[in-house]
One Martini backbone bead per residue (centre of mass of N, CA, C, O) as a GRO file, in nm:
protein
  274
    1UNK     BB    1   0.057   0.062  -0.021
    2UNK     BB    2   0.302   0.260   0.007
    3UNK     BB    3   0.359   0.192  -0.318
    4UNK     BB    4   0.086   0.201  -0.479
    5UNK     BB    5   0.099  -0.094  -0.617
    6UNK     BB    6   0.417  -0.107  -0.763
    7UNK     BB    7   0.605  -0.262  -0.616
    8UNK     BB    8   0.934  -0.238  -0.701
    9UNK     BB    9   0.861   0.066  -0.824
   10UNK     BB   10   0.808   0.172  -0.565
   11UNK     BB   11   0.910   0.349  -0.289
   12UNK     BB   12   0.911   0.054  -0.111
   13UNK     BB   13   0.978  -0.201  -0.299
   14UNK     BB   14   1.307  -0.226  -0.239
   15UNK     BB   15   1.342  -0.304   0.066
   16UNK     BB   16   1.346  -0.610   0.061
   17UNK     BB   17   1.615  -0.627  -0.117
   18UNK     BB   18   1.791  -0.441   0.057
   19UNK     BB   19   1.783  -0.621   0.308
   20UNK     BB   20   1.904  -0.861   0.173
   21UNK     BB   21   2.177  -0.724   0.101
   22UNK     BB   22   2.258  -0.652   0.388
   23UNK     BB   23   2.285  -0.941   0.500
   24UNK     BB   24   2.505  -1.028   0.300
   25UNK     BB   25   2.721  -0.806   0.369
   26UNK     BB   26   2.725  -0.893   0.683
   27UNK     BB   27   2.718  -1.208   0.707
   28UNK     BB   28   2.470  -1.326   0.824
   29UNK     BB   29   2.411  -1.649   0.935
   30UNK     BB   30   2.111  -1.565   1.041
   31UNK     BB   31   1.786  -1.540   0.873
   32UNK     BB   32   1.477  -1.360   0.945
   33UNK     BB   33   1.182  -1.314   0.756
   34UNK     BB   34   0.904  -1.076   0.704
   35UNK     BB   35   0.582  -1.089   0.521
   36UNK     BB   36   0.343  -1.024   0.332
   37UNK     BB   37   0.144  -1.217   0.115
   38UNK     BB   38   0.149  -1.005  -0.126
   39UNK     BB   39   0.425  -1.092  -0.251
   40UNK     BB   40   0.280  -1.326  -0.425
   41UNK     BB   41   0.105  -1.125  -0.622
   42UNK     BB   42   0.361  -1.003  -0.745
   43UNK     BB   43   0.480  -1.121  -1.018
   44UNK     BB   44   0.465  -1.419  -0.906
   45UNK     BB   45   0.677  -1.352  -0.663
   46UNK     BB   46   0.956  -1.217  -0.747
   47UNK     BB   47   1.074  -1.097  -0.477
   48UNK     BB   48   1.110  -1.371  -0.342
   49UNK     BB   49   1.288  -1.516  -0.557
   50UNK     BB   50   1.516  -1.306  -0.550
   51UNK     BB   51   1.596  -1.359  -0.256
   52UNK     BB   52   1.652  -1.658  -0.271
   53UNK     BB   53   1.875  -1.639  -0.487
   54UNK     BB   54   2.066  -1.451  -0.330
   55UNK     BB   55   2.117  -1.633  -0.088
   56UNK     BB   56   2.225  -1.877  -0.246
   57UNK     BB   57   2.466  -1.728  -0.376
   58UNK     BB   58   2.577  -1.667  -0.065
   59UNK     BB   59   2.537  -1.967   0.090
   60UNK     BB   60   2.243  -2.031   0.153
   61UNK     BB   61   1.988  -2.178   0.321
   62UNK     BB   62   1.640  -2.199   0.196
   63UNK     BB   63   1.316  -2.106   0.340
   64UNK     BB   64   0.945  -2.106   0.314
   65UNK     BB   65   0.640  -1.972   0.482
   66UNK     BB   66   0.301  -1.979   0.570
   67UNK     BB   67   0.142  -1.822   0.853
   68UNK     BB   68  -0.100  -1.874   1.115
   69UNK     BB   69  -0.156  -1.734   1.415
   70UNK     BB   70  -0.380  -1.920   1.548
   71UNK     BB   71  -0.177  -2.178   1.525
   72UNK     BB   72   0.002  -2.010   1.778
   73UNK     BB   73  -0.207  -1.853   1.997
   74UNK     BB   74  -0.337  -1.632   1.835
   75UNK     BB   75  -0.631  -1.402   1.815
   76UNK     BB   76  -0.560  -1.424   1.493
   77UNK     BB   77  -0.571  -1.443   1.122
   78UNK     BB   78  -0.298  -1.370   1.061
   79UNK     BB   79  -0.082  -1.364   0.773
   80UNK     BB   80   0.259  -1.485   0.711
   81UNK     BB   81   0.576  -1.454   0.570
   82UNK     BB   82   0.857  -1.678   0.600
   83UNK     BB   83   1.217  -1.642   0.600
   84UNK     BB   84   1.497  -1.878   0.594
   85UNK     BB   85   1.855  -1.813   0.642
   86UNK     BB   86   2.142  -2.045   0.638
   87UNK     BB   87   2.440  -2.131   0.715
   88UNK     BB   88   2.592  -2.433   0.700
   89UNK     BB   89   2.779  -2.386   0.963
   90UNK     BB   90   2.495  -2.362   1.152
   91UNK     BB   91   2.405  -2.645   1.120
   92UNK     BB   92   2.279  -2.913   1.215
   93UNK     BB   93   2.328  -3.227   1.204
   94UNK     BB   94   2.129  -3.317   0.918
   95UNK     BB   95   2.021  -3.053   0.837
   96UNK     BB   96   1.761  -2.905   0.640
   97UNK     BB   97   1.528  -2.721   0.472
   98UNK     BB   98   1.298  -2.921   0.571
   99UNK     BB   99   1.353  -2.818   0.891
  100UNK     BB  100   1.271  -2.506   0.922
  101UNK     BB  101   0.976  -2.626   0.931
  102UNK     BB  102   0.657  -2.687   1.061
  103UNK     BB  103   0.368  -2.802   1.108
  104UNK     BB  104   0.083  -2.634   1.223
  105UNK     BB  105  -0.192  -2.745   1.218
  106UNK     BB  106  -0.434  -2.638   1.436
  107UNK     BB  107  -0.651  -2.451   1.589
  108UNK     BB  108  -0.733  -2.288   1.883
  109UNK     BB  109  -1.055  -2.264   2.002
  110UNK     BB  110  -0.976  -2.088   2.272
  111UNK     BB  111  -0.869  -1.867   2.076
  112UNK     BB  112  -1.010  -1.544   2.134
  113UNK     BB  113  -1.146  -1.237   2.151
  114UNK     BB  114  -1.295  -1.264   2.421
  115UNK     BB  115  -1.015  -1.312   2.584
  116UNK     BB  116  -0.929  -0.985   2.514
  117UNK     BB  117  -1.142  -0.847   2.682
  118UNK     BB  118  -1.274  -0.621   2.854
  119UNK     BB  119  -1.532  -0.595   3.065
  120UNK     BB  120  -1.530  -0.289   2.965
  121UNK     BB  121  -1.577  -0.064   2.742
  122UNK     BB  122  -1.461   0.200   2.620
  123UNK     BB  123  -1.508   0.498   2.524
  124UNK     BB  124  -1.654   0.477   2.191
  125UNK     BB  125  -1.687   0.149   2.115
  126UNK     BB  126  -1.977   0.139   2.093
  127UNK     BB  127  -2.245  -0.009   1.898
  128UNK     BB  128  -2.539   0.017   1.780
  129UNK     BB  129  -2.766  -0.229   1.717
  130UNK     BB  130  -2.936  -0.072   1.492
  131UNK     BB  131  -2.678  -0.064   1.286
  132UNK     BB  132  -2.713  -0.375   1.260
  133UNK     BB  133  -2.695  -0.630   1.011
  134UNK     BB  134  -2.786  -0.936   1.019
  135UNK     BB  135  -2.669  -1.263   0.970
  136UNK     BB  136  -2.668  -1.569   0.905
  137UNK     BB  137  -2.592  -1.835   1.062
  138UNK     BB  138  -2.298  -2.034   1.076
  139UNK     BB  139  -2.106  -2.309   1.020
  140UNK     BB  140  -1.793  -2.340   1.234
  141UNK     BB  141  -1.667  -2.621   1.301
  142UNK     BB  142  -1.449  -2.616   1.028
  143UNK     BB  143  -1.367  -2.309   1.118
  144UNK     BB  144  -1.076  -2.066   1.180
  145UNK     BB  145  -1.202  -1.800   1.117
  146UNK     BB  146  -1.371  -1.538   1.081
  147UNK     BB  147  -1.711  -1.444   1.206
  148UNK     BB  148  -1.961  -1.339   1.022
  149UNK     BB  149  -2.271  -1.151   1.151
  150UNK     BB  150  -2.240  -0.852   1.014
  151UNK     BB  151  -2.349  -0.521   0.913
  152UNK     BB  152  -2.261  -0.170   0.822
  153UNK     BB  153  -2.402  -0.066   0.570
  154UNK     BB  154  -2.155  -0.104   0.321
  155UNK     BB  155  -1.929  -0.237   0.444
  156UNK     BB  156  -1.648  -0.373   0.528
  157UNK     BB  157  -1.428  -0.370   0.772
  158UNK     BB  158  -1.546  -0.108   0.932
  159UNK     BB  159  -1.855  -0.260   0.865
  160UNK     BB  160  -1.791  -0.522   1.024
  161UNK     BB  161  -1.920  -0.822   1.192
  162UNK     BB  162  -1.797  -1.022   1.461
  163UNK     BB  163  -1.726  -1.298   1.641
  164UNK     BB  164  -1.570  -1.340   1.957
  165UNK     BB  165  -1.550  -1.669   1.924
  166UNK     BB  166  -1.327  -1.580   1.739
  167UNK     BB  167  -1.113  -1.441   1.543
  168UNK     BB  168  -0.941  -1.193   1.426
  169UNK     BB  169  -0.880  -0.980   1.208
  170UNK     BB  170  -0.674  -0.821   1.015
  171UNK     BB  171  -0.498  -0.564   1.110
  172UNK     BB  172  -0.470  -0.228   1.081
  173UNK     BB  173  -0.334   0.098   1.103
  174UNK     BB  174  -0.609   0.183   0.966
  175UNK     BB  175  -0.956   0.323   0.958
  176UNK     BB  176  -1.300   0.291   0.890
  177UNK     BB  177  -1.556   0.342   1.058
  178UNK     BB  178  -1.666   0.185   1.349
  179UNK     BB  179  -1.408  -0.031   1.326
  180UNK     BB  180  -1.177   0.058   1.180
  181UNK     BB  181  -0.884  -0.138   1.225
  182UNK     BB  182  -1.062  -0.397   1.375
  183UNK     BB  183  -1.348  -0.394   1.382
  184UNK     BB  184  -1.645  -0.558   1.476
  185UNK     BB  185  -1.784  -0.705   1.785
  186UNK     BB  186  -1.957  -0.974   1.927
  187UNK     BB  187  -2.021  -1.037   2.234
  188UNK     BB  188  -2.135  -1.242   2.493
  189UNK     BB  189  -2.362  -0.995   2.552
  190UNK     BB  190  -2.439  -0.866   2.255
  191UNK     BB  191  -2.235  -0.660   2.195
  192UNK     BB  192  -2.103  -0.383   2.006
  193UNK     BB  193  -1.741  -0.363   1.926
  194UNK     BB  194  -1.460  -0.208   1.935
  195UNK     BB  195  -1.130  -0.218   1.961
  196UNK     BB  196  -0.890  -0.160   2.152
  197UNK     BB  197  -0.558  -0.145   2.154
  198UNK     BB  198  -0.531  -0.353   2.391
  199UNK     BB  199  -0.706  -0.575   2.273
  200UNK     BB  200  -0.549  -0.603   2.010
  201UNK     BB  201  -0.279  -0.687   2.145
  202UNK     BB  202  -0.387  -0.956   2.257
  203UNK     BB  203  -0.428  -1.089   1.973
  204UNK     BB  204  -0.087  -1.063   1.962
  205UNK     BB  205   0.045  -1.137   2.252
  206UNK     BB  206   0.091  -0.920   2.434
  207UNK     BB  207   0.210  -0.837   2.718
  208UNK     BB  208   0.050  -0.718   2.989
  209UNK     BB  209   0.275  -0.534   3.101
  210UNK     BB  210   0.307  -0.374   2.835
  211UNK     BB  211   0.021  -0.273   2.808
  212UNK     BB  212   0.015  -0.117   3.076
  213UNK     BB  213   0.247   0.073   3.007
  214UNK     BB  214   0.100   0.205   2.765
  215UNK     BB  215  -0.159   0.303   2.917
  216UNK     BB  216   0.029   0.501   3.108
  217UNK     BB  217   0.103   0.660   2.848
  218UNK     BB  218   0.016   0.984   2.783
  219UNK     BB  219   0.172   1.020   2.496
  220UNK     BB  220  -0.010   0.786   2.390
  221UNK     BB  221  -0.202   0.752   2.132
  222UNK     BB  222  -0.434   0.563   1.975
  223UNK     BB  223  -0.330   0.578   1.687
  224UNK     BB  224  -0.043   0.475   1.757
  225UNK     BB  225  -0.133   0.208   1.888
  226UNK     BB  226  -0.266   0.089   1.637
  227UNK     BB  227  -0.012   0.095   1.461
  228UNK     BB  228   0.161  -0.087   1.635
  229UNK     BB  229  -0.024  -0.335   1.601
  230UNK     BB  230  -0.060  -0.338   1.283
  231UNK     BB  231   0.275  -0.376   1.256
  232UNK     BB  232   0.280  -0.640   1.392
  233UNK     BB  233   0.388  -0.949   1.517
  234UNK     BB  234   0.269  -1.219   1.620
  235UNK     BB  235   0.415  -1.373   1.890
  236UNK     BB  236   0.350  -1.674   1.871
  237UNK     BB  237   0.440  -1.714   1.579
  238UNK     BB  238   0.730  -1.607   1.606
  239UNK     BB  239   0.822  -1.793   1.834
  240UNK     BB  240   0.791  -2.062   1.679
  241UNK     BB  241   0.988  -2.006   1.454
  242UNK     BB  242   1.240  -1.944   1.633
  243UNK     BB  243   1.244  -2.191   1.824
  244UNK     BB  244   1.291  -2.402   1.606
  245UNK     BB  245   1.555  -2.295   1.493
  246UNK     BB  246   1.713  -2.301   1.763
  247UNK     BB  247   1.639  -2.607   1.869
  248UNK     BB  248   1.647  -2.779   1.559
  249UNK     BB  249   1.875  -2.636   1.349
  250UNK     BB  250   2.096  -2.527   1.520
  251UNK     BB  251   2.397  -2.540   1.632
  252UNK     BB  252   2.485  -2.555   1.960
  253UNK     BB  253   2.768  -2.419   1.932
  254UNK     BB  254   2.661  -2.155   1.816
  255UNK     BB  255   2.489  -2.077   2.062
  256UNK     BB  256   2.722  -2.062   2.265
  257UNK     BB  257   2.880  -1.839   2.120
  258UNK     BB  258   2.652  -1.631   2.125
  259UNK     BB  259   2.611  -1.619   2.432
  260UNK     BB  260   2.900  -1.524   2.496
  261UNK     BB  261   2.889  -1.263   2.331
  262UNK     BB  262   2.651  -1.134   2.480
  263UNK     BB  263   2.781  -1.133   2.761
  264UNK     BB  264   3.020  -0.951   2.688
  265UNK     BB  265   2.853  -0.710   2.590
  266UNK     BB  266   2.700  -0.662   2.855
  267UNK     BB  267   2.950  -0.611   3.030
  268UNK     BB  268   3.055  -0.367   2.874
  269UNK     BB  269   2.801  -0.190   2.914
  270UNK     BB  270   2.807  -0.190   3.224
  271UNK     BB  271   3.090  -0.066   3.250
  272UNK     BB  272   3.036   0.198   3.094
  273UNK     BB  273   2.810   0.306   3.282
  274UNK     BB  274   2.998   0.296   3.545
   0.00000   0.00000   0.00000
């Protein structure tokens, strides 16, 4: 969107490949990249294939997958593409590109928007029930995506109503209509409400202590908080990708050397501050 739909020729279109080139020039041994799935839609995914080819030319083993956040414990249906590039010298013995990702499995039915809501919505978040046009209830037994239950006026994300018993839709950094960047949800008490930034952050598994810290920051306006969440990577999904790479793909000796280097750097920083 920032590149006005012009792909690699847009103002931001070259950032993906420039970051790719930066990692190669720094000779970073382990690289994990994340991108919206829209990268696959432009020119048959050419920006992705260009990055894969560049990493391979530089001696990396490369693999990529699309992950759905709800299948990793996040209460959102957000999907993201992850690319992992690792130098062969850092791989665990016997590990190949086929081991870089694991099968996602199914979504946790207990992870829902309802579990992310405050007991009472903050001022300005409630939507009058008379504004909502209900839709016929659907069978969602075998469906793990957002559950559309109504519309408001013209429809579209900011005018769509979902059941809080399912996951959140992919949040945007900004939006229009009564649902704004988060859409509207019907909660367990039958009320219709837009998510506050803090509730939206819970759908992305932000730690509660961090959310509370942000809520107490008087300088942080809601618009900025929504952008922060809309630009974030759901933490459960990211954690699973990284944890698997660290625990099952990378050579343990590499991890030990990295840990020792971090410890030395931390000690130097502490000494400098003292």
